[in-house]
PDB file of C-alpha atoms in Angstrom:
ATOM      1  CA  MET A   1       9.452 -27.076  -8.228  1.00  0.00           C
ATOM      2  CA  ILE A   2       7.090 -26.716  -5.155  1.00  0.00           C
ATOM      3  CA  LEU A   3       9.993 -25.074  -3.421  1.00  0.00           C
ATOM      4  CA  PHE A   4      10.695 -23.002  -6.420  1.00  0.00           C
ATOM      5  CA  GLY A   5       6.908 -21.758  -6.500  1.00  0.00           C
ATOM      6  CA  ALA A   6       6.881 -20.995  -2.650  1.00  0.00           C
ATOM      7  CA  VAL A   7       9.943 -18.684  -3.175  1.00  0.00           C
ATOM      8  CA  GLU A   8       8.287 -16.836  -6.175  1.00  0.00           C
ATOM      9  CA  VAL A   9       5.122 -16.586  -4.092  1.00  0.00           C
ATOM     10  CA  ILE A  10       7.644 -14.585  -1.477  1.00  0.00           C
ATOM     11  CA  PHE A  11       9.264 -12.415  -4.242  1.00  0.00           C
ATOM     12  CA  SER A  12       5.835 -11.688  -6.081  1.00  0.00           C
ATOM     13  CA  GLN A  13       4.826  -9.481  -3.133  1.00  0.00           C
ATOM     14  CA  ILE A  14       7.242  -6.973  -4.078  1.00  0.00           C
ATOM     15  CA  PRO A  15       4.933  -4.215  -5.116  1.00  0.00           C
ATOM     16  CA  ASP A  16       6.754  -2.487  -7.809  1.00  0.00           C
ATOM     17  CA  PHE A  17       8.773  -3.458 -10.845  1.00  0.00           C
ATOM     18  CA  ASP A  18      11.706  -0.608  -9.697  1.00  0.00           C
ATOM     19  CA  GLU A  19      12.052  -2.581  -6.577  1.00  0.00           C
ATOM     20  CA  ILE A  20      13.410  -5.461  -8.113  1.00  0.00           C
ATOM     21  CA  TRP A  21      16.471  -3.816  -9.804  1.00  0.00           C
ATOM     22  CA  TRP A  22      18.936  -5.679  -7.269  1.00  0.00           C
ATOM     23  CA  LEU A  23      17.176  -8.955  -8.097  1.00  0.00           C
ATOM     24  CA  SER A  24      17.623  -8.390 -12.022  1.00  0.00           C
ATOM     25  CA  ILE A  25      21.425  -7.875 -11.249  1.00  0.00           C
ATOM     26  CA  VAL A  26      21.865 -10.896  -9.279  1.00  0.00           C
ATOM     27  CA  ALA A  27      20.109 -12.987 -12.034  1.00  0.00           C
ATOM     28  CA  ALA A  28      22.383 -11.404 -14.521  1.00  0.00           C
ATOM     29  CA  ILE A  29      25.360 -12.346 -12.590  1.00  0.00           C
ATOM     30  CA  MET A  30      24.196 -15.979 -12.039  1.00  0.00           C
ATOM     31  CA  SER A  31      23.602 -16.042 -15.986  1.00  0.00           C
ATOM     32  CA  PHE A  32      27.128 -15.475 -16.666  1.00  0.00           C
ATOM     33  CA  THR A  33      28.341 -17.768 -13.825  1.00  0.00           C
ATOM     34  CA  TYR A  34      26.621 -20.775 -15.302  1.00  0.00           C
ATOM     35  CA  ALA A  35      27.375 -20.031 -18.773  1.00  0.00           C
ATOM     36  CA  THR A  36      30.986 -19.566 -17.981  1.00  0.00           C
ATOM     37  CA  ILE A  37      31.047 -22.764 -16.116  1.00  0.00           C
ATOM     38  CA  GLY A  38      29.296 -24.599 -18.916  1.00  0.00           C
ATOM     39  CA  LEU A  39      31.852 -22.994 -21.569  1.00  0.00           C
ATOM     40  CA  SER A  40      34.919 -24.033 -19.443  1.00  0.00           C
ATOM     41  CA  LEU A  41      33.739 -27.449 -18.970  1.00  0.00           C
ATOM     42  CA  GLY A  42      33.158 -27.730 -22.474  1.00  0.00           C
ATOM     43  CA  ILE A  43      36.607 -26.590 -23.495  1.00  0.00           C
ATOM     44  CA  ALA A  44      38.368 -28.828 -20.814  1.00  0.00           C
ATOM     45  CA  LYS A  45      36.309 -31.973 -21.903  1.00  0.00           C
ATOM     46  CA  THR A  46      37.387 -31.167 -25.572  1.00  0.00           C
ATOM     47  CA  ILE A  47      40.948 -30.997 -24.685  1.00  0.00           C
ATOM     48  CA  SER A  48      40.687 -34.460 -22.830  1.00  0.00           C
ATOM     49  CA  ASN A  49      38.976 -35.973 -25.645  1.00  0.00           C
ATOM     50  CA  GLY A  50      42.043 -34.898 -27.840  1.00  0.00           C
ATOM     51  CA  GLY A  51      40.156 -33.127 -30.343  1.00  0.00           C
ATOM     52  CA  PHE A  52      36.606 -32.239 -31.550  1.00  0.00           C
ATOM     53  CA  LYS A  53      33.619 -34.454 -31.697  1.00  0.00           C
ATOM     54  CA  GLY A  54      30.796 -34.269 -34.185  1.00  0.00           C
ATOM     55  CA  SER A  55      30.939 -32.639 -37.635  1.00  0.00           C
ATOM     56  CA  LEU A  56      29.701 -29.444 -39.376  1.00  0.00           C
ATOM     57  CA  THR A  57      26.632 -31.191 -40.819  1.00  0.00           C
ATOM     58  CA  GLY A  58      25.416 -32.200 -37.368  1.00  0.00           C
ATOM     59  CA  VAL A  59      24.173 -35.564 -36.266  1.00  0.00           C
ATOM     60  CA  THR A  60      25.010 -38.275 -38.585  1.00  0.00           C
ATOM     61  CA  ALA A  61      22.665 -41.140 -39.859  1.00  0.00           C
ATOM     62  CA  VAL A  62      24.695 -43.557 -38.225  1.00  0.00           C
ATOM     63  CA  ALA A  63      23.588 -42.213 -34.977  1.00  0.00           C
ATOM     64  CA  GLY A  64      20.234 -43.515 -35.474  1.00  0.00           C
ATOM     65  CA  VAL A  65      18.696 -40.080 -36.660  1.00  0.00           C
ATOM     66  CA  THR A  66      16.864 -39.968 -40.100  1.00  0.00           C
ATOM     67  CA  PRO A  67      17.166 -36.906 -42.445  1.00  0.00           C
ATOM     68  CA  LEU A  68      13.594 -35.997 -41.348  1.00  0.00           C
ATOM     69  CA  GLN A  69      14.426 -36.002 -37.759  1.00  0.00           C
ATOM     70  CA  LYS A  70      17.230 -33.763 -38.616  1.00  0.00           C
ATOM     71  CA  VAL A  71      14.965 -31.622 -40.017  1.00  0.00           C
ATOM     72  CA  TRP A  72      12.688 -31.657 -36.953  1.00  0.00           C
ATOM     73  CA  ARG A  73      15.753 -30.905 -34.783  1.00  0.00           C
ATOM     74  CA  SER A  74      16.646 -27.900 -36.794  1.00  0.00           C
ATOM     75  CA  LEU A  75      13.125 -26.607 -36.441  1.00  0.00           C
ATOM     76  CA  GLN A  76      13.202 -27.131 -32.740  1.00  0.00           C
ATOM     77  CA  ALA A  77      16.765 -25.186 -32.524  1.00  0.00           C
ATOM     78  CA  PHE A  78      14.974 -22.191 -34.114  1.00  0.00           C
ATOM     79  CA  GLY A  79      12.434 -22.132 -31.592  1.00  0.00           C
ATOM     80  CA  ASP A  80      14.701 -22.527 -28.878  1.00  0.00           C
ATOM     81  CA  ILE A  81      17.040 -19.819 -29.827  1.00  0.00           C
ATOM     82  CA  SER A  82      13.803 -17.450 -30.538  1.00  0.00           C
ATOM     83  CA  PHE A  83      12.807 -18.210 -26.905  1.00  0.00           C
ATOM     84  CA  ALA A  84      16.299 -17.099 -25.755  1.00  0.00           C
ATOM     85  CA  TYR A  85      15.728 -13.651 -27.424  1.00  0.00           C
ATOM     86  CA  SER A  86      12.201 -12.886 -26.214  1.00  0.00           C
ATOM     87  CA  PHE A  87      12.883  -9.904 -24.301  1.00  0.00           C
ATOM     88  CA  ALA A  88      11.100  -7.503 -26.310  1.00  0.00           C
ATOM     89  CA  TYR A  89       7.735  -7.357 -24.522  1.00  0.00           C
ATOM     90  CA  ILE A  90       9.600  -6.441 -21.220  1.00  0.00           C
ATOM     91  CA  LEU A  91      12.009  -3.959 -22.979  1.00  0.00           C
ATOM     92  CA  ILE A  92       9.633  -0.800 -22.499  1.00  0.00           C
ATOM     93  CA  GLU A  93       9.134  -1.639 -18.918  1.00  0.00           C
ATOM     94  CA  ILE A  94      12.807  -1.677 -18.369  1.00  0.00           C
ATOM     95  CA  GLN A  95      13.481   1.442 -20.208  1.00  0.00           C
ATOM     96  CA  ASP A  96      10.786   3.248 -18.150  1.00  0.00           C
ATOM     97  CA  THR A  97      13.027   2.713 -14.813  1.00  0.00           C
ATOM     98  CA  ILE A  98      16.108   4.321 -16.386  1.00  0.00           C
ATOM     99  CA  LYS A  99      16.835   7.928 -15.086  1.00  0.00           C
ATOM    100  CA  SER A 100      17.388  10.884 -17.473  1.00  0.00           C
ATOM    101  CA  PRO A 101      19.551  12.396 -18.564  1.00  0.00           C
ATOM    102  CA  PRO A 102      21.047  11.049 -20.735  1.00  0.00           C
ATOM    103  CA  SER A 103      17.988  10.017 -23.048  1.00  0.00           C
ATOM    104  CA  GLU A 104      16.357   6.860 -22.074  1.00  0.00           C
ATOM    105  CA  THR A 105      16.217   5.673 -25.755  1.00  0.00           C
ATOM    106  CA  LYS A 106      19.933   6.237 -25.944  1.00  0.00           C
ATOM    107  CA  VAL A 107      20.707   4.362 -22.966  1.00  0.00           C
ATOM    108  CA  MET A 108      18.626   1.494 -23.735  1.00  0.00           C
ATOM    109  CA  LYS A 109      19.863   1.140 -27.510  1.00  0.00           C
ATOM    110  CA  LYS A 110      23.435   0.962 -26.179  1.00  0.00           C
ATOM    111  CA  ALA A 111      22.523  -1.501 -23.422  1.00  0.00           C
ATOM    112  CA  THR A 112      20.441  -3.646 -25.950  1.00  0.00           C
ATOM    113  CA  MET A 113      23.356  -3.673 -28.297  1.00  0.00           C
ATOM    114  CA  VAL A 114      25.759  -4.743 -25.829  1.00  0.00           C
ATOM    115  CA  SER A 115      23.733  -7.248 -24.202  1.00  0.00           C
ATOM    116  CA  VAL A 116      22.487  -8.864 -27.444  1.00  0.00           C
ATOM    117  CA  ALA A 117      26.070  -9.028 -28.724  1.00  0.00           C
ATOM    118  CA  THR A 118      27.530 -10.524 -25.318  1.00  0.00           C
ATOM    119  CA  THR A 119      24.594 -13.084 -25.016  1.00  0.00           C
ATOM    120  CA  THR A 120      25.142 -14.146 -28.707  1.00  0.00           C
ATOM    121  CA  ILE A 121      28.802 -14.976 -27.975  1.00  0.00           C
ATOM    122  CA  PHE A 122      28.160 -16.823 -24.991  1.00  0.00           C
ATOM    123  CA  TYR A 123      25.440 -18.963 -26.558  1.00  0.00           C
ATOM    124  CA  MET A 124      27.381 -19.462 -29.596  1.00  0.00           C
ATOM    125  CA  LEU A 125      30.469 -20.474 -27.693  1.00  0.00           C
ATOM    126  CA  CYS A 126      28.642 -22.866 -25.147  1.00  0.00           C
ATOM    127  CA  GLY A 127      26.622 -24.467 -28.183  1.00  0.00           C
ATOM    128  CA  CYS A 128      29.869 -25.100 -29.976  1.00  0.00           C
ATOM    129  CA  MET A 129      31.899 -26.079 -27.451  1.00  0.00           C
ATOM    130  CA  GLY A 130      29.400 -28.405 -26.012  1.00  0.00           C
ATOM    131  CA  TYR A 131      28.870 -30.102 -29.454  1.00  0.00           C
ATOM    132  CA  ALA A 132      32.460 -30.185 -29.825  1.00  0.00           C
ATOM    133  CA  ALA A 133      32.798 -32.139 -26.529  1.00  0.00           C
ATOM    134  CA  PHE A 134      29.931 -34.723 -26.614  1.00  0.00           C
ATOM    135  CA  GLY A 135      29.406 -34.575 -30.433  1.00  0.00           C
ATOM    136  CA  ASP A 136      26.155 -36.608 -31.630  1.00  0.00           C
ATOM    137  CA  GLU A 137      25.577 -37.699 -27.951  1.00  0.00           C
ATOM    138  CA  ALA A 138      25.356 -33.980 -26.658  1.00  0.00           C
ATOM    139  CA  PRO A 139      22.206 -33.684 -24.252  1.00  0.00           C
ATOM    140  CA  ASP A 140      19.696 -31.124 -24.199  1.00  0.00           C
ATOM    141  CA  ASN A 141      20.861 -29.750 -21.125  1.00  0.00           C
ATOM    142  CA  LEU A 142      24.859 -29.369 -21.525  1.00  0.00           C
ATOM    143  CA  LEU A 143      25.405 -29.747 -17.862  1.00  0.00           C
ATOM    144  CA  THR A 144      23.874 -33.013 -17.320  1.00  0.00           C
ATOM    145  CA  GLY A 145      26.465 -34.366 -19.589  1.00  0.00           C
ATOM    146  CA  PHE A 146      29.226 -33.211 -17.094  1.00  0.00           C
ATOM    147  CA  GLY A 147      27.242 -34.990 -14.207  1.00  0.00           C
ATOM    148  CA  PHE A 148      29.635 -37.770 -14.361  1.00  0.00           C
ATOM    149  CA  TYR A 149      32.885 -35.942 -14.584  1.00  0.00           C
ATOM    150  CA  GLU A 150      34.925 -34.210 -12.047  1.00  0.00           C
ATOM    151  CA  PRO A 151      34.732 -31.892 -10.531  1.00  0.00           C
ATOM    152  CA  PHE A 152      31.146 -32.523  -9.243  1.00  0.00           C
ATOM    153  CA  TRP A 153      31.069 -29.229  -6.971  1.00  0.00           C
ATOM    154  CA  LEU A 154      31.420 -26.955 -10.262  1.00  0.00           C
ATOM    155  CA  VAL A 155      28.409 -28.704 -11.780  1.00  0.00           C
ATOM    156  CA  ASP A 156      26.708 -27.984  -8.630  1.00  0.00           C
ATOM    157  CA  VAL A 157      27.710 -24.499  -8.583  1.00  0.00           C
ATOM    158  CA  ALA A 158      26.513 -24.190 -12.072  1.00  0.00           C
ATOM    159  CA  ASN A 159      22.953 -25.828 -11.137  1.00  0.00           C
ATOM    160  CA  VAL A 160      22.627 -23.485  -8.213  1.00  0.00           C
ATOM    161  CA  ALA A 161      23.240 -20.440 -10.390  1.00  0.00           C
ATOM    162  CA  ILE A 162      20.576 -21.738 -12.945  1.00  0.00           C
ATOM    163  CA  VAL A 163      18.018 -21.708 -10.113  1.00  0.00           C
ATOM    164  CA  VAL A 164      19.002 -18.661  -8.730  1.00  0.00           C
ATOM    165  CA  HIS A 165      18.697 -17.201 -12.012  1.00  0.00           C
ATOM    166  CA  LEU A 166      15.236 -18.374 -12.904  1.00  0.00           C
ATOM    167  CA  VAL A 167      14.058 -17.086  -9.608  1.00  0.00           C
ATOM    168  CA  GLY A 168      15.170 -13.655 -10.888  1.00  0.00           C
ATOM    169  CA  ALA A 169      14.079 -13.931 -14.417  1.00  0.00           C
ATOM    170  CA  TYR A 170      10.642 -15.196 -13.420  1.00  0.00           C
ATOM    171  CA  GLN A 171      10.120 -11.689 -11.573  1.00  0.00           C
ATOM    172  CA  VAL A 172      11.408  -9.638 -14.314  1.00  0.00           C
ATOM    173  CA  PHE A 173       9.187 -11.177 -16.804  1.00  0.00           C
ATOM    174  CA  VAL A 174       5.975 -11.441 -14.393  1.00  0.00           C
ATOM    175  CA  GLN A 175       6.228  -7.936 -12.624  1.00  0.00           C
ATOM    176  CA  PRO A 176       4.999  -5.884 -15.599  1.00  0.00           C
ATOM    177  CA  LEU A 177       2.106  -8.482 -15.880  1.00  0.00           C
ATOM    178  CA  PHE A 178       1.123  -7.769 -12.358  1.00  0.00           C
ATOM    179  CA  ALA A 179       1.265  -4.204 -12.778  1.00  0.00           C
ATOM    180  CA  VAL A 180      -1.062  -4.235 -15.939  1.00  0.00           C
ATOM    181  CA  VAL A 181      -3.760  -6.455 -14.221  1.00  0.00           C
ATOM    182  CA  GLU A 182      -3.709  -4.327 -10.853  1.00  0.00           C
ATOM    183  CA  SER A 183      -3.845  -1.113 -12.767  1.00  0.00           C
ATOM    184  CA  MET A 184      -6.664  -2.136 -14.688  1.00  0.00           C
ATOM    185  CA  VAL A 185      -8.606  -3.646 -11.706  1.00  0.00           C
ATOM    186  CA  ALA A 186      -8.054  -0.316  -9.771  1.00  0.00           C
ATOM    187  CA  ALA A 187      -9.324   1.700 -12.849  1.00  0.00           C
ATOM    188  CA  THR A 188     -12.557  -0.428 -13.157  1.00  0.00           C
ATOM    189  CA  TRP A 189     -13.336  -0.657  -9.300  1.00  0.00           C
ATOM    190  CA  PRO A 190     -11.755   2.576  -7.827  1.00  0.00           C
ATOM    191  CA  ASP A 191     -13.990   2.694  -4.969  1.00  0.00           C
ATOM    192  CA  SER A 192     -13.777  -0.894  -3.892  1.00  0.00           C
ATOM    193  CA  ARG A 193     -12.689  -1.518  -0.115  1.00  0.00           C
ATOM    194  CA  ILE A 194     -11.667  -4.944  -0.705  1.00  0.00           C
ATOM    195  CA  LEU A 195      -8.985  -4.057  -3.326  1.00  0.00           C
ATOM    196  CA  SER A 196      -7.619  -1.301  -1.319  1.00  0.00           C
ATOM    197  CA  ARG A 197      -7.652  -3.367   2.019  1.00  0.00           C
ATOM    198  CA  GLU A 198      -4.141  -3.739   3.438  1.00  0.00           C
ATOM    199  CA  VAL A 199      -2.789  -6.208   6.447  1.00  0.00           C
ATOM    200  CA  LYS A 200      -0.020  -5.483   8.426  1.00  0.00           C
ATOM    201  CA  VAL A 201       2.074  -8.451   8.917  1.00  0.00           C
ATOM    202  CA  GLY A 202       5.055  -7.848  11.101  1.00  0.00           C
ATOM    203  CA  PRO A 203       7.092  -4.737   9.649  1.00  0.00           C
ATOM    204  CA  PHE A 204       5.561  -5.325   6.271  1.00  0.00           C
ATOM    205  CA  VAL A 205       2.021  -3.701   4.995  1.00  0.00           C
ATOM    206  CA  LEU A 206       0.545  -6.236   2.308  1.00  0.00           C
ATOM    207  CA  SER A 207      -2.379  -5.724  -0.127  1.00  0.00           C
ATOM    208  CA  VAL A 208      -5.084  -8.261   0.418  1.00  0.00           C
ATOM    209  CA  PHE A 209      -5.797  -8.349  -3.402  1.00  0.00           C
ATOM    210  CA  ARG A 210      -2.030  -8.290  -4.395  1.00  0.00           C
ATOM    211  CA  LEU A 211      -1.234 -11.106  -1.926  1.00  0.00           C
ATOM    212  CA  THR A 212      -4.258 -13.281  -3.284  1.00  0.00           C
ATOM    213  CA  TRP A 213      -4.276 -13.072  -7.017  1.00  0.00           C
ATOM    214  CA  ARG A 214      -0.544 -12.886  -7.035  1.00  0.00           C
ATOM    215  CA  THR A 215      -0.092 -15.959  -4.785  1.00  0.00           C
ATOM    216  CA  ALA A 216      -2.777 -17.728  -7.275  1.00  0.00           C
ATOM    217  CA  PHE A 217      -1.024 -17.120 -10.281  1.00  0.00           C
ATOM    218  CA  VAL A 218       2.300 -18.139  -9.156  1.00  0.00           C
ATOM    219  CA  CYS A 219       0.675 -21.471  -7.997  1.00  0.00           C
ATOM    220  CA  LEU A 220      -0.994 -21.663 -11.259  1.00  0.00           C
ATOM    221  CA  THR A 221       2.113 -21.330 -13.206  1.00  0.00           C
ATOM    222  CA  THR A 222       3.939 -23.884 -10.866  1.00  0.00           C
ATOM    223  CA  VAL A 223       1.318 -26.456 -11.401  1.00  0.00           C
ATOM    224  CA  VAL A 224       1.311 -25.999 -15.237  1.00  0.00           C
ATOM    225  CA  ALA A 225       5.340 -26.310 -15.250  1.00  0.00           C
ATOM    226  CA  MET A 226       5.145 -29.468 -13.274  1.00  0.00           C
ATOM    227  CA  VAL A 227       2.599 -31.128 -15.485  1.00  0.00           C
ATOM    228  CA  LEU A 228       4.802 -30.302 -18.562  1.00  0.00           C
ATOM    229  CA  PRO A 229       7.394 -33.094 -18.734  1.00  0.00           C
ATOM    230  CA  PHE A 230       8.834 -32.272 -22.192  1.00  0.00           C
ATOM    231  CA  PHE A 231      11.116 -29.119 -21.244  1.00  0.00           C
ATOM    232  CA  GLY A 232      12.979 -28.724 -24.396  1.00  0.00           C
ATOM    233  CA  ASP A 233       9.908 -29.112 -26.799  1.00  0.00           C
ATOM    234  CA  VAL A 234       7.923 -26.595 -24.484  1.00  0.00           C
ATOM    235  CA  VAL A 235      10.515 -24.151 -24.907  1.00  0.00           C
ATOM    236  CA  GLY A 236      10.684 -24.416 -28.473  1.00  0.00           C
ATOM    237  CA  LEU A 237       6.823 -23.907 -28.678  1.00  0.00           C
ATOM    238  CA  LEU A 238       6.931 -20.763 -26.454  1.00  0.00           C
ATOM    239  CA  GLY A 239       9.636 -19.378 -28.593  1.00  0.00           C
ATOM    240  CA  ALA A 240       7.758 -20.072 -31.879  1.00  0.00           C
ATOM    241  CA  VAL A 241       4.584 -18.571 -30.303  1.00  0.00           C
ATOM    242  CA  SER A 242       6.012 -15.270 -28.818  1.00  0.00           C
ATOM    243  CA  PHE A 243       9.122 -14.412 -30.752  1.00  0.00           C
ATOM    244  CA  TRP A 244       7.604 -13.521 -34.134  1.00  0.00           C
ATOM    245  CA  PRO A 245       4.628 -11.447 -32.762  1.00  0.00           C
ATOM    246  CA  LEU A 246       6.326  -9.654 -29.849  1.00  0.00           C
ATOM    247  CA  SER A 247       9.880  -9.174 -31.130  1.00  0.00           C
ATOM    248  CA  VAL A 248       9.311  -8.662 -34.804  1.00  0.00           C
ATOM    249  CA  TYR A 249       5.947  -7.735 -35.849  1.00  0.00           C
ATOM    250  CA  PHE A 250       4.584  -5.194 -33.346  1.00  0.00           C
ATOM    251  CA  PRO A 251       7.817  -3.371 -32.816  1.00  0.00           C
ATOM    252  CA  VAL A 252       8.044  -3.177 -36.522  1.00  0.00           C
ATOM    253  CA  GLU A 253       4.512  -1.991 -36.897  1.00  0.00           C
ATOM    254  CA  MET A 254       4.873   0.574 -34.035  1.00  0.00           C
ATOM    255  CA  TYR A 255       8.016   2.003 -35.738  1.00  0.00           C
ATOM    256  CA  ILE A 256       6.364   2.412 -38.976  1.00  0.00           C
ATOM    257  CA  LYS A 257       3.289   3.957 -37.252  1.00  0.00           C
ATOM    258  CA  GLN A 258       5.334   6.421 -35.023  1.00  0.00           C
ATOM    259  CA  ARG A 259       7.644   7.472 -37.985  1.00  0.00           C
ATOM    260  CA  GLY A 260       4.954   7.662 -40.750  1.00  0.00           C
ATOM    261  CA  VAL A 261       7.090   5.137 -43.106  1.00  0.00           C
ATOM    262  CA  ARG A 262       5.496   4.737 -46.193  1.00  0.00           C
ATOM    263  CA  ARG A 263       4.427   1.184 -47.319  1.00  0.00           C
ATOM    264  CA  TRP A 264       6.276   1.305 -50.602  1.00  0.00           C
ATOM    265  CA  SER A 265       5.898  -2.408 -51.295  1.00  0.00           C
ATOM    266  CA  THR A 266       2.767  -3.924 -50.021  1.00  0.00           C
ATOM    267  CA  ARG A 267       3.330  -7.023 -51.808  1.00  0.00           C
ATOM    268  CA  CYS A 268       6.750  -7.408 -50.590  1.00  0.00           C
ATOM    269  CA  LEU A 269       5.693  -6.616 -47.054  1.00  0.00           C
ATOM    270  CA  SER A 270       3.108  -9.333 -47.178  1.00  0.00           C
ATOM    271  CA  ALA A 271       5.480 -11.903 -48.277  1.00  0.00           C
ATOM    272  CA  ASP A 272       7.827 -11.274 -45.831  1.00  0.00           C
ATOM    273  CA  ALA A 273       5.309 -11.439 -43.133  1.00  0.00           C
ATOM    274  CA  GLU A 274       3.922 -14.915 -44.873  1.00  0.00           C
ATOM    275  CA  ARG A 275       7.509 -16.058 -44.782  1.00  0.00           C
ATOM    276  CA  ARG A 276       7.903 -15.412 -40.896  1.00  0.00           C
ATOM    277  CA  VAL A 277       4.419 -16.867 -40.047  1.00  0.00           C
ATOM    278  CA  LEU A 278       5.586 -19.976 -42.080  1.00  0.00           C
ATOM    279  CA  ARG A 279       8.593 -20.190 -39.831  1.00  0.00           C
ATOM    280  CA  ARG A 280       6.516 -19.925 -36.870  1.00  0.00           C
ATOM    281  CA  VAL A 281       4.296 -22.730 -37.905  1.00  0.00           C
ATOM    282  CA  CYS A 282       7.560 -24.881 -38.854  1.00  0.00           C
ATOM    283  CA  ARG A 283       8.478 -24.398 -35.147  1.00  0.00           C
ATOM    284  CA  ARG A 284       5.196 -25.069 -33.825  1.00  0.00           C
ATOM    285  CA  SER A 285       5.134 -28.414 -36.058  1.00  0.00           C
ATOM    286  CA  ARG A 286       8.359 -29.563 -34.595  1.00  0.00           C
ATOM    287  CA  TRP A 287       6.966 -29.018 -30.962  1.00  0.00           C
ATOM    288  CA  ILE A 288       4.010 -31.286 -31.892  1.00  0.00           C
ATOM    289  CA  HIS A 289       6.439 -33.697 -33.439  1.00  0.00           C
ATOM    290  CA  GLY A 290       8.841 -33.868 -30.425  1.00  0.00           C
ATOM    291  CA  ARG A 291       5.724 -34.171 -28.025  1.00  0.00           C
ATOM    292  CA  ARG A 292       4.441 -37.324 -29.756  1.00  0.00           C
ATOM    293  CA  HIS A 293       7.960 -38.643 -29.854  1.00  0.00           C
ATOM    294  CA  ARG A 294       8.617 -38.304 -26.356  1.00  0.00           C
ATOM    295  CA  ARG A 295       5.138 -39.268 -25.384  1.00  0.00           C
ATOM    296  CA  ARG A 296       5.898 -42.681 -27.069  1.00  0.00           C
ATOM    297  CA  GLN A 297       8.919 -42.989 -25.122  1.00  0.00           C
ATOM    298  CA  VAL A 298       7.315 -42.107 -21.813  1.00  0.00           C
ATOM    299  CA  ALA A 299       4.194 -44.492 -22.512  1.00  0.00           C
ATOM    300  CA  PRO A 300       5.850 -47.861 -22.101  1.00  0.00           C
ATOM    301  CA  ALA A 301       7.443 -46.750 -18.872  1.00  0.00           C
ATOM    302  CA  VAL A 302       4.076 -45.378 -17.266  1.00  0.00           C
ATOM    303  CA  GLN A 303       2.383 -48.565 -18.538  1.00  0.00           C
ATOM    304  CA  TRP A 304       5.106 -50.881 -16.648  1.00  0.00           C
ATOM    305  CA  LEU A 305       4.647 -48.874 -13.602  1.00  0.00           C
ATOM    306  CA  LEU A 306       0.965 -49.282 -13.737  1.00  0.00           C
ATOM    307  CA  GLU A 307       1.227 -53.144 -14.519  1.00  0.00           C
ATOM    308  CA  GLY A 308       3.768 -53.357 -11.429  1.00  0.00           C
ATOM    309  CA  THR A 309       1.352 -51.754  -9.039  1.00  0.00           C
TER     310      THR A 309
END
């Protein structure tokens, strides 16, 4: 994580979102790489097993999972899926980098439809084949299930692709935030010499403010990532918190406002909003439940280590 944070500090000094187009392409290629490897390994493992494992109803009670735990896991899955599709809040920034003609909206609409369809197909295939390969023992991280099988080098390639993908994805998501904060600061203190001061480092010219605050932000997010031990539960929480307001509510409200759509059924819209809020609350509840469950699992090991020292 420290090495990842150090790499992100370097890439975060790229001043503009437009200049990381090549990094987003590399991240997309890496995403297809590890998804294809995971899918291929799942198919190969299923063939070697001589058939499909698991069932259409999911984990059975024989595996030590109660019906209530199955409900919690289902809610966690909804949160994970929501996190995978939480790209709406950088959609406008991406669209702003598209040259015209043709119209940016037409290009972005086509790109969104193709990318979402392709992503969904890959997610469905990886999830289904991973469950078919491991059944009730399917791990949270599919690649960890293949860590004890040949070829080891292929799993290593997939893990490297994941790391490279995360490096690019971090920049794609954080660069718009950098731009917003820096534009607000420049508008608030337009005559500040400290904010406009630049330092020449070799062939590069770095802004002191950008170097300081972006480095501090990356360090903070790295520390937060290091102290959160429950990756799957945190992903579900982030998906639950961010997906509904940023991917559903605000885009719909902006469309209604822009197009002047009449609110023909207030009760219906209110009920629909409440239903979505309830879904988000359920996902948060699943995260809290998972966090408590994992904490009970980790606590004995921590106590044993403390007693041993």
